[in-house]
PDB file of C-alpha atoms in Angstrom:
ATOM      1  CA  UNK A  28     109.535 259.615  52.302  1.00 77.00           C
ATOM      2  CA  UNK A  29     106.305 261.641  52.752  1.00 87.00           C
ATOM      3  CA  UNK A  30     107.944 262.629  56.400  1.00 90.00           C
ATOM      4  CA  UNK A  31     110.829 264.274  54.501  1.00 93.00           C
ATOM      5  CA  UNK A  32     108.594 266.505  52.583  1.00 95.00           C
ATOM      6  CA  UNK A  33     106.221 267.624  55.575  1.00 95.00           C
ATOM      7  CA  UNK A  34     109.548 268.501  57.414  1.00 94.00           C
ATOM      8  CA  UNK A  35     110.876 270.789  54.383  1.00 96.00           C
ATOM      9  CA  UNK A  36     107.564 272.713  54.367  1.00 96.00           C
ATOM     10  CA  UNK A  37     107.242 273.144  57.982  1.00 96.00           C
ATOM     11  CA  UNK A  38     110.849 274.551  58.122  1.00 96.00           C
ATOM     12  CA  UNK A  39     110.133 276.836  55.320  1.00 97.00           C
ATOM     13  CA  UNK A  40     106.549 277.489  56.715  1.00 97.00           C
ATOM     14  CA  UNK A  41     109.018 278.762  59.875  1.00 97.00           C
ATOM     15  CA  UNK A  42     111.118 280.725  58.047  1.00 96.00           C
ATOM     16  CA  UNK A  43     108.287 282.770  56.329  1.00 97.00           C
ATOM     17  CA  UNK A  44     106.388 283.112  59.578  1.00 97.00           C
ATOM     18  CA  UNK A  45     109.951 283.920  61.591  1.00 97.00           C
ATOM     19  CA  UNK A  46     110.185 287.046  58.717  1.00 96.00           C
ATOM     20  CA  UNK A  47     107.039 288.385  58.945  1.00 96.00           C
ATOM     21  CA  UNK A  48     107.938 288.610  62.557  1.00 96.00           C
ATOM     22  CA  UNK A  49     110.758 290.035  62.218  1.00 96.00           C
ATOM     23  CA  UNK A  50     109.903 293.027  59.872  1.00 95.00           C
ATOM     24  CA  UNK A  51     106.948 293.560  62.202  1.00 94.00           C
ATOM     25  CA  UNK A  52     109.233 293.783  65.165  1.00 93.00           C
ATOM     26  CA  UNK A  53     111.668 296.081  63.338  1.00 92.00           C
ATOM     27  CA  UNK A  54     109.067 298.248  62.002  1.00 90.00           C
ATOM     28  CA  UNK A  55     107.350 298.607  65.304  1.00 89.00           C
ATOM     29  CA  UNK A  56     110.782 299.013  66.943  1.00 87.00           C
ATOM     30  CA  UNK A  57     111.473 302.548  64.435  1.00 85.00           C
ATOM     31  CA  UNK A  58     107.915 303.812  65.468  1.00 83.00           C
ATOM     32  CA  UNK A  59     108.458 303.403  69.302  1.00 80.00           C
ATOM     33  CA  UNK A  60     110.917 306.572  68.887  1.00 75.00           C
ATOM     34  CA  UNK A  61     109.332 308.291  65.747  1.00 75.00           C
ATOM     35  CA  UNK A  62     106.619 310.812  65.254  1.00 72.00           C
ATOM     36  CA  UNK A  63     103.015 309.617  65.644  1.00 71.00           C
ATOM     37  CA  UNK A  64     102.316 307.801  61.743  1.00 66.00           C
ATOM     38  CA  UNK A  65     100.060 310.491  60.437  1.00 68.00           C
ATOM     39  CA  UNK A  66     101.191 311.469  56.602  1.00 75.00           C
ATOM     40  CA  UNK A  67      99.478 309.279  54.141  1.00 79.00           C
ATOM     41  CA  UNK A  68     102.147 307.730  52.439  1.00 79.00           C
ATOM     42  CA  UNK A  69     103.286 306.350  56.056  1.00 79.00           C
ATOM     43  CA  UNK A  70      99.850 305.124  57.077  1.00 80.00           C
ATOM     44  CA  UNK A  71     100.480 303.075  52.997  1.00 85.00           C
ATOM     45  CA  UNK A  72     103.683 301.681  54.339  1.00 86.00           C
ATOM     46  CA  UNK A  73     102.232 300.427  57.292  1.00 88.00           C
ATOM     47  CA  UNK A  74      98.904 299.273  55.635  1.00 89.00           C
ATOM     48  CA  UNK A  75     101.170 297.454  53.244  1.00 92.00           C
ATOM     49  CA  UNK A  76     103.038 295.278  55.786  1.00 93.00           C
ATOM     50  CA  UNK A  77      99.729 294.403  57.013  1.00 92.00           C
ATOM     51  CA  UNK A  78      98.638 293.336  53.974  1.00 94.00           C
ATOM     52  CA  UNK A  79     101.809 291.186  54.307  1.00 95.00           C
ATOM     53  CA  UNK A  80     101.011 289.806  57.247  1.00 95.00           C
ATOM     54  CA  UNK A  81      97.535 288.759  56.369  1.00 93.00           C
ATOM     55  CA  UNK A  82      98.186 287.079  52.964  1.00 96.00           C
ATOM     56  CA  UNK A  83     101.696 285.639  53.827  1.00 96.00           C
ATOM     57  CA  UNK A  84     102.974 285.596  57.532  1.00 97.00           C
ATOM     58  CA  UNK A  85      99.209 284.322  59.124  1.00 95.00           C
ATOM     59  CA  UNK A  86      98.510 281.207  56.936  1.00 96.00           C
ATOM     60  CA  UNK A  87     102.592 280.168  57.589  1.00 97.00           C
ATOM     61  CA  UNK A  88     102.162 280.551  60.986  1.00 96.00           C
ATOM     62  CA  UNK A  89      99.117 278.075  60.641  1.00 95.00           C
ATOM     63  CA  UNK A  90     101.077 276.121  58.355  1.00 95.00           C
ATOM     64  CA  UNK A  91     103.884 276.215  60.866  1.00 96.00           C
ATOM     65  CA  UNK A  92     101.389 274.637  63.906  1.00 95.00           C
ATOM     66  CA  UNK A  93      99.729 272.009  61.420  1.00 93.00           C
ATOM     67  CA  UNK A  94     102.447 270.648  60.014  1.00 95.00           C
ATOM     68  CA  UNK A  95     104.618 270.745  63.161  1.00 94.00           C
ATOM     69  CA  UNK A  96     101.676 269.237  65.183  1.00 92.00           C
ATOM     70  CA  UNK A  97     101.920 266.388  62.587  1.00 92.00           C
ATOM     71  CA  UNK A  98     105.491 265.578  62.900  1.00 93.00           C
ATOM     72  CA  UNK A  99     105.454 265.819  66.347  1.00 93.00           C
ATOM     73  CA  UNK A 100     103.048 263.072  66.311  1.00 90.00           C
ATOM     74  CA  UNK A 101     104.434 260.759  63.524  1.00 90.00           C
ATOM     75  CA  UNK A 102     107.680 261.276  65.126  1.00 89.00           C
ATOM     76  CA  UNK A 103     106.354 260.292  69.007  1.00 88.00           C
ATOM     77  CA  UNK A 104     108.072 263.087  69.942  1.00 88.00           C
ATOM     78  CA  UNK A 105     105.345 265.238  72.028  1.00 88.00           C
ATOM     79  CA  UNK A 106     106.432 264.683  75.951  1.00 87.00           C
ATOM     80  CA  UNK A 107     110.015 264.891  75.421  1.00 90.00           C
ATOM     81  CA  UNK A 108     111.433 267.742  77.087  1.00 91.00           C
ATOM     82  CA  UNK A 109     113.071 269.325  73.714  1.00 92.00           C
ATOM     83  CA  UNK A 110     109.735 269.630  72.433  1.00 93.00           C
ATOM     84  CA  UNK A 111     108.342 270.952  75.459  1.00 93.00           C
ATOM     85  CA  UNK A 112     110.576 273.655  75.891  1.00 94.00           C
ATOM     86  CA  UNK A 113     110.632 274.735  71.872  1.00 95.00           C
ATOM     87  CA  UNK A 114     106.709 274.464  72.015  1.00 94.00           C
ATOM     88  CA  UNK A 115     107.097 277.224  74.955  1.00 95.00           C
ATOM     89  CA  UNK A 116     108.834 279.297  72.879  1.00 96.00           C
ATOM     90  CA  UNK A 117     106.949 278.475  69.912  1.00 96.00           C
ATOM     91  CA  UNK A 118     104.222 279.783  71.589  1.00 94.00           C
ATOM     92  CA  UNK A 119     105.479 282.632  72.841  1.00 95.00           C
ATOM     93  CA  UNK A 120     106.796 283.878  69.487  1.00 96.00           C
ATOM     94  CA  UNK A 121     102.766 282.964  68.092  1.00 96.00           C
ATOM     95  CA  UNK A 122     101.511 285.116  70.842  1.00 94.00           C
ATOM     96  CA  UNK A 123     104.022 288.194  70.181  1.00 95.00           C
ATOM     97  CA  UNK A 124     102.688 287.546  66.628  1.00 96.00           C
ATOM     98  CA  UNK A 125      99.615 288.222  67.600  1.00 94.00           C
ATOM     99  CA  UNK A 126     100.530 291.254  70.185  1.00 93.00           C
ATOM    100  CA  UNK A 127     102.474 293.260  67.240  1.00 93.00           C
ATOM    101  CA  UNK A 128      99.475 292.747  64.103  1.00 93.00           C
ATOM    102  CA  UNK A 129      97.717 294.527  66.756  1.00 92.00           C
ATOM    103  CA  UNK A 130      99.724 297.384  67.652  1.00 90.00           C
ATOM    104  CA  UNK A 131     100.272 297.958  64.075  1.00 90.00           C
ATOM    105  CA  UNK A 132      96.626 298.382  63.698  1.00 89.00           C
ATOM    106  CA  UNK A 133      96.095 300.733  66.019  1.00 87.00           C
ATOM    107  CA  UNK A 134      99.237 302.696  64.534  1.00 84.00           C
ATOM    108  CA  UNK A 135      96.912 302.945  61.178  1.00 81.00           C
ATOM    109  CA  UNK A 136      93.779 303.429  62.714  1.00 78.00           C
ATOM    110  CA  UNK A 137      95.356 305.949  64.611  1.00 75.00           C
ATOM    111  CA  UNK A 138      94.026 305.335  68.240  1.00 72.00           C
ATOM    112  CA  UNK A 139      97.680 304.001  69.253  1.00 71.00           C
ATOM    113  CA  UNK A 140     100.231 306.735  67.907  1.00 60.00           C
ATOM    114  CA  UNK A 141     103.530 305.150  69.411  1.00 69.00           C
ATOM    115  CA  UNK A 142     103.513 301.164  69.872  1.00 73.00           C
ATOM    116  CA  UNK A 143     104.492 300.237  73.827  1.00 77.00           C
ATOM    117  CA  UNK A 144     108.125 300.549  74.789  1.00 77.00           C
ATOM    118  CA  UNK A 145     108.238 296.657  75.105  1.00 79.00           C
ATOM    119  CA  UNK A 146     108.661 296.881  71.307  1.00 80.00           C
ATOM    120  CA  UNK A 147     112.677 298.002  71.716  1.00 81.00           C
ATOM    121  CA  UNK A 148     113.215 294.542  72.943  1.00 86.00           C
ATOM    122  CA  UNK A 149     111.680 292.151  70.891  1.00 91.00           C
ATOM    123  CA  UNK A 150     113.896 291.957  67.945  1.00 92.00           C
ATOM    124  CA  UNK A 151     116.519 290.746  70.175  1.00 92.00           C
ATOM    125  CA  UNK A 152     113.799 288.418  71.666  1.00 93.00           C
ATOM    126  CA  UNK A 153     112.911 286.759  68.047  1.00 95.00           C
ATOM    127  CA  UNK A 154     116.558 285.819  67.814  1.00 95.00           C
ATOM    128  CA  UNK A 155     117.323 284.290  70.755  1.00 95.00           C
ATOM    129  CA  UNK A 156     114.547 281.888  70.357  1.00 95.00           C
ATOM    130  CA  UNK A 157     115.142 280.887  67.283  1.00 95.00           C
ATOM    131  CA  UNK A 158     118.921 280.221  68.216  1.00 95.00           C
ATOM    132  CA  UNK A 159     117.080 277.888  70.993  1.00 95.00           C
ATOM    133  CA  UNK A 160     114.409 276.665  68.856  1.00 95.00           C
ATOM    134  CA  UNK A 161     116.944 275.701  66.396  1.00 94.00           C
ATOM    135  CA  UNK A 162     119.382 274.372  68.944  1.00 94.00           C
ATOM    136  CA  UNK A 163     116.407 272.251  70.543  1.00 93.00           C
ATOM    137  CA  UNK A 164     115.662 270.940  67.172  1.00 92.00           C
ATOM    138  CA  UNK A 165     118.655 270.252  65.961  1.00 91.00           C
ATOM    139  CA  UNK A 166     120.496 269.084  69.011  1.00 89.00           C
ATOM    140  CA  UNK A 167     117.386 267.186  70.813  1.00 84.00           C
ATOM    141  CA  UNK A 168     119.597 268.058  74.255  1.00 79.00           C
TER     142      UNK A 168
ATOM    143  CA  UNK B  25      95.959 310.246  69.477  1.00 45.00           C
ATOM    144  CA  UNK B  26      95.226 311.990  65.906  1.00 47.00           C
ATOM    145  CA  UNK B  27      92.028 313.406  64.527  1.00 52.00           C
ATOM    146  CA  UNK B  28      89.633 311.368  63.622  1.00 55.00           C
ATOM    147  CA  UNK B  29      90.658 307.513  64.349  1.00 61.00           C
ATOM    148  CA  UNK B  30      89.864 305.103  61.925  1.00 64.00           C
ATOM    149  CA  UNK B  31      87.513 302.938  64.267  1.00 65.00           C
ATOM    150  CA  UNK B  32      86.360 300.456  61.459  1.00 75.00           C
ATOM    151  CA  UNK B  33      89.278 298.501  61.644  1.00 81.00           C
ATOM    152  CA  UNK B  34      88.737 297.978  65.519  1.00 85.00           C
ATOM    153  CA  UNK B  35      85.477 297.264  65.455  1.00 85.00           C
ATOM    154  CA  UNK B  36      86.033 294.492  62.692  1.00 88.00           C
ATOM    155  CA  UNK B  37      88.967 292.739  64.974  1.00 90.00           C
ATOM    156  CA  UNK B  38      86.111 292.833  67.559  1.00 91.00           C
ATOM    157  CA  UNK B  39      83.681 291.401  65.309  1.00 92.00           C
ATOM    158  CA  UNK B  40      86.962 288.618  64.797  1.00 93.00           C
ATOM    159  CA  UNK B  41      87.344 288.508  68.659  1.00 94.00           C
ATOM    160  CA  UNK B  42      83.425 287.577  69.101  1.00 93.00           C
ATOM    161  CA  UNK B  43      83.616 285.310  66.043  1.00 94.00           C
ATOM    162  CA  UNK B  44      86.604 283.413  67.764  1.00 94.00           C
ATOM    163  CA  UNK B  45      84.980 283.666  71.203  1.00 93.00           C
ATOM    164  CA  UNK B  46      81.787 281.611  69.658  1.00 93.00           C
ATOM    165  CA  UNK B  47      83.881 278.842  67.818  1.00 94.00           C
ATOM    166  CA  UNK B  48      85.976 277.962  71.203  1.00 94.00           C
ATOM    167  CA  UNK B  49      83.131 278.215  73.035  1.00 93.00           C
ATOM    168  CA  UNK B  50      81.572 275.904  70.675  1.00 93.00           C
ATOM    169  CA  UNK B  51      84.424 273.378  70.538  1.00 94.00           C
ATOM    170  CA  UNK B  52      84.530 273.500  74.317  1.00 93.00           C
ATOM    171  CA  UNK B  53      80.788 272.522  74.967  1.00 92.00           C
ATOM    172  CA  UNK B  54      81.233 270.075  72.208  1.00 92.00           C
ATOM    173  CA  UNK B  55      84.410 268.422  73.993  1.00 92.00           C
ATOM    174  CA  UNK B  56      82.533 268.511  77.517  1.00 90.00           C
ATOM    175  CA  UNK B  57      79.183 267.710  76.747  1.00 90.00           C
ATOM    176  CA  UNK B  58      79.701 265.428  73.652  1.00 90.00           C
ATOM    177  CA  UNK B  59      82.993 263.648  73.437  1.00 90.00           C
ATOM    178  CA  UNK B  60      84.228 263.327  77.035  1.00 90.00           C
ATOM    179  CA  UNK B  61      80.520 261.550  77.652  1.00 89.00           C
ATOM    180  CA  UNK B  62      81.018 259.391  74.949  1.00 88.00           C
ATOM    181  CA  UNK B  63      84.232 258.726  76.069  1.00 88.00           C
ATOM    182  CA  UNK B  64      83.266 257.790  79.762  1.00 87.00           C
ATOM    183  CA  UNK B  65      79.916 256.357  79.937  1.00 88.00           C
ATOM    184  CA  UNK B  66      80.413 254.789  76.076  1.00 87.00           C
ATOM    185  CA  UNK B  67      83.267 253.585  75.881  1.00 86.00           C
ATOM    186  CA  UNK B  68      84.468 255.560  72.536  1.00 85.00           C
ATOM    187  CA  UNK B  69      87.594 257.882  73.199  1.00 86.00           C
ATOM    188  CA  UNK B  70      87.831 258.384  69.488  1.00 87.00           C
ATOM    189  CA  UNK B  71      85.706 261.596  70.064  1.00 87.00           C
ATOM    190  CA  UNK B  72      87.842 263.115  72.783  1.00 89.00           C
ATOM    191  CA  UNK B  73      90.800 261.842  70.273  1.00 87.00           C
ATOM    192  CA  UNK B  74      89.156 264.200  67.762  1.00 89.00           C
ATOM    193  CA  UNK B  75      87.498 267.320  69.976  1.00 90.00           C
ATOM    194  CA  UNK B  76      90.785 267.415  71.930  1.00 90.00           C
ATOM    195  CA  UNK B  77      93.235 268.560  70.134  1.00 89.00           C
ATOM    196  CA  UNK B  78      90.809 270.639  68.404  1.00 92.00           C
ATOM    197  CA  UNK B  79      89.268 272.617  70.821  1.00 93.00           C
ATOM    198  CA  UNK B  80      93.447 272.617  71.808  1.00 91.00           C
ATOM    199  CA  UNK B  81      94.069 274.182  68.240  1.00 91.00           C
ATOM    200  CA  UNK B  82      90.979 276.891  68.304  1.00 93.00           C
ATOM    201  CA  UNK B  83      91.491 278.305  72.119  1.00 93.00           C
ATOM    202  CA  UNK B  84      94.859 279.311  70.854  1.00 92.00           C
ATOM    203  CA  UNK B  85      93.238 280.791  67.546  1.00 93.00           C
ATOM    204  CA  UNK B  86      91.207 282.618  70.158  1.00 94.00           C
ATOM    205  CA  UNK B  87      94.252 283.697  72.445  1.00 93.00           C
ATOM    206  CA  UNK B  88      95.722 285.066  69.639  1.00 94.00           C
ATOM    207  CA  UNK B  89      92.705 287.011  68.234  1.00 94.00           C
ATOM    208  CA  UNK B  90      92.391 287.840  71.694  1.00 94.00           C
ATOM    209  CA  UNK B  91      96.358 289.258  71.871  1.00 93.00           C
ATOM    210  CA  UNK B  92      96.056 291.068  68.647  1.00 92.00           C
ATOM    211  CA  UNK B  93      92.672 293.236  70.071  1.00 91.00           C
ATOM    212  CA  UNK B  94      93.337 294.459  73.284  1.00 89.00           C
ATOM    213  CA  UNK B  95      94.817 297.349  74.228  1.00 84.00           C
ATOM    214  CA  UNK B  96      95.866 300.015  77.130  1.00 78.00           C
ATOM    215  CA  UNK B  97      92.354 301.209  76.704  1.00 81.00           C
ATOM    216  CA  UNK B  98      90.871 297.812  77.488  1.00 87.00           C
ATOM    217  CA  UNK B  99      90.497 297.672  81.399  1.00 88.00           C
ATOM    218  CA  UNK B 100      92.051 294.771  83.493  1.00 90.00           C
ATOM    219  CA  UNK B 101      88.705 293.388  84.093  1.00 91.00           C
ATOM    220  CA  UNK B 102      87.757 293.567  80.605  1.00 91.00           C
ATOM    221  CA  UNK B 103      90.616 291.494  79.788  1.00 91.00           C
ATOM    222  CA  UNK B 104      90.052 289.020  83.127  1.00 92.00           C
ATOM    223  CA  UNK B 105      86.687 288.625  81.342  1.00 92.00           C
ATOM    224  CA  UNK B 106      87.797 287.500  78.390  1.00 93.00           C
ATOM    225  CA  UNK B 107      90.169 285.169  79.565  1.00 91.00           C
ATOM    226  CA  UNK B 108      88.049 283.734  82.311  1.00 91.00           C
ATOM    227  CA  UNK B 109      85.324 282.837  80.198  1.00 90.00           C
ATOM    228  CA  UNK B 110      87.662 280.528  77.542  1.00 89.00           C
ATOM    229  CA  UNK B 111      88.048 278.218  80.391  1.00 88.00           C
ATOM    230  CA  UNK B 112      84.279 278.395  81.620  1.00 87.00           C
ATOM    231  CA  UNK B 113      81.373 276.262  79.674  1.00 86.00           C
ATOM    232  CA  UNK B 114      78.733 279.204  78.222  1.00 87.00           C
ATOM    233  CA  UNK B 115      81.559 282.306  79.000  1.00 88.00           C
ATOM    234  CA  UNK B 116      82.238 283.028  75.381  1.00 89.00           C
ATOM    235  CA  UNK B 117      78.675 283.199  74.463  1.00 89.00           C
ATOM    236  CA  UNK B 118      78.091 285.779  77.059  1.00 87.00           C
ATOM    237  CA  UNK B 119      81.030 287.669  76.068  1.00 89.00           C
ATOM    238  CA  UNK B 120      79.878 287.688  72.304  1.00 89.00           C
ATOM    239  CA  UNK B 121      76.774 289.365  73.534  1.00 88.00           C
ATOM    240  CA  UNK B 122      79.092 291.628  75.068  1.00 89.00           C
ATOM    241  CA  UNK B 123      81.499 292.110  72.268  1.00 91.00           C
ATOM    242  CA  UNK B 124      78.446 293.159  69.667  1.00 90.00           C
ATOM    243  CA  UNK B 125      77.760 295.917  72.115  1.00 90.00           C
ATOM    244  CA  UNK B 126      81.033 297.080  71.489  1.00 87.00           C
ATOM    245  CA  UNK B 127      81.131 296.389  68.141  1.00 86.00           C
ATOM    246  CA  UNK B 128      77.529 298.548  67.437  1.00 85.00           C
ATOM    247  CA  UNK B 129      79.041 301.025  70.014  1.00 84.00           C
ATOM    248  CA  UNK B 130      82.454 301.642  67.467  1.00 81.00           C
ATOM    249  CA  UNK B 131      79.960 301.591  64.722  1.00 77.00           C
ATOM    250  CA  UNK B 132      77.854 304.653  65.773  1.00 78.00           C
ATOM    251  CA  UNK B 133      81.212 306.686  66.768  1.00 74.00           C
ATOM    252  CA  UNK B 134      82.597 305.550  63.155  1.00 69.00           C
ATOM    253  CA  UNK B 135      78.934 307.156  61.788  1.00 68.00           C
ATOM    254  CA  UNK B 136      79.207 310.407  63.993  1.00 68.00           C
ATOM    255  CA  UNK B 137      82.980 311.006  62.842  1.00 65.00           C
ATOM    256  CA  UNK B 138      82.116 310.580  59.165  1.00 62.00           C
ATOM    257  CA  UNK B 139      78.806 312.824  59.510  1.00 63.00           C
ATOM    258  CA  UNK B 140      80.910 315.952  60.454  1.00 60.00           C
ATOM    259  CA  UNK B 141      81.597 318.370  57.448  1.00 59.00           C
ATOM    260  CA  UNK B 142      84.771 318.173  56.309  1.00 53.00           C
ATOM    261  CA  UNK B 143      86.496 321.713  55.094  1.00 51.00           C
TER     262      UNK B 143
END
């Protein structure tokens, strides 16, 4: 019974991680093209979804590896080849995580005026692996 | 690049990259020197049961510190370094030596940019 519980706040740890990502990527994505972020009330809009990302997207994304770790285990599910390939992605998405909180601190610090090129294509990225993540989940192929 | 970059914030993700570097490096000597012994020559794998999957949870802390610091103006073998040494017993210490330098080094330009007069 406990399972079921663990399993509804993982998934909804994921979907408030998968977000955060997601308005990161989008935001980053408008500032590839745009004018270096100089005006105050820009550097405040960025500042803000950093704030965000501290306080809410970081401790899901924790919550997301605890609690998945856990079910993995309960579940005897690490070595299959489902979870292998979603813990791939899974990792890839943590590690994109990580790559975009830092470009949009060096857009407000200034040092970094337009984020790498690579950001055009990672919206498109987050999708796809969550279609597969899901799929993998879901499906178990 | 505008005026007058805000280099507090870098230097405090470095001061969260050498904080990170310490812990794995720390969980690492811990797995090698403490629980895999134990493990081999005692007889108890309940340490390595424990340090494993910790020092598994805490080098990817320190990846992803790690992925959210550097930059185009970190070079390649910058970078190497600090990859290198997460896999090497002692190579995040040395880097945290390292990484205070860089952090003290951020700190004085900070100081110099906020000492010039304003109009």
């Amino acid at each position: 019974m406990m399972i079921i519980w663990i399993k509804a706040l993982h998934v909804a740890a994921v979907v408030t991680f998968l977000s955060g990502l997601l308005m990161q990527s989008l935001l980053l994505r408008m500032l590839v093209s745009a004018p270096p972020v100089r005006l105050p009330q820009e550097r405040r809009f960025v500042s803000a979804l950093r704030t965000w990302d501290r306080a809410v997207t970081s401790p899901a994304l924790v919550l997301v590896w605890v609690l998945g770790a856990f079910l993995a285990w309960r579940g005897g599910w690490f070595g299959t080849d489902w979870l292998n390939l979603k813990l791939v992605l899974v990792v890839l998405l943590s590690a994109l995580h990580g790559m975009q909180s830092g470009a949009l601190r060096r857009t407000v610090e200034g040092t970094q005026p337009a984020p790498s090129r690579m950001h055009r294509w990672t919206t498109a990225s987050i999708v796809g692996a969550t279609v597969a993540i899901a799929v993998l989940v879901i499906a178990k192929p | 690049m505008i005026d007058n970059p805000d280099t507090g914030l870098e230097a405090a993700q470095i001061r969260k990259l050498r904080r990170a570097s310490l812990l794995e490096g720390t969980t690492l000597l811990v797995l090698i020197g403490i629980a895999v012994p134990l493990k081999h020559f005692a007889h108890l794998p309940q340490a390595v049961a424990v340090m494993g999957p910790l020092h598994g949870a805490v080098f990817m802390l320190y990846v992803w510190v790690l992925l959210g610091t550097v930059s185009s103006k970190w070079s390649r073998l910058e970078i190497a370094r600090l990859v290198v040494a997460a896999l090497i017993p002692f190579g995040t210490f040395a880097n945290a030596r390292w990484l205070k330098r860089k952090e003290a080094q951020l700190a004085e330009a900070e100081f110099k940019i906020s000492s010039v007069p304003q109009r």
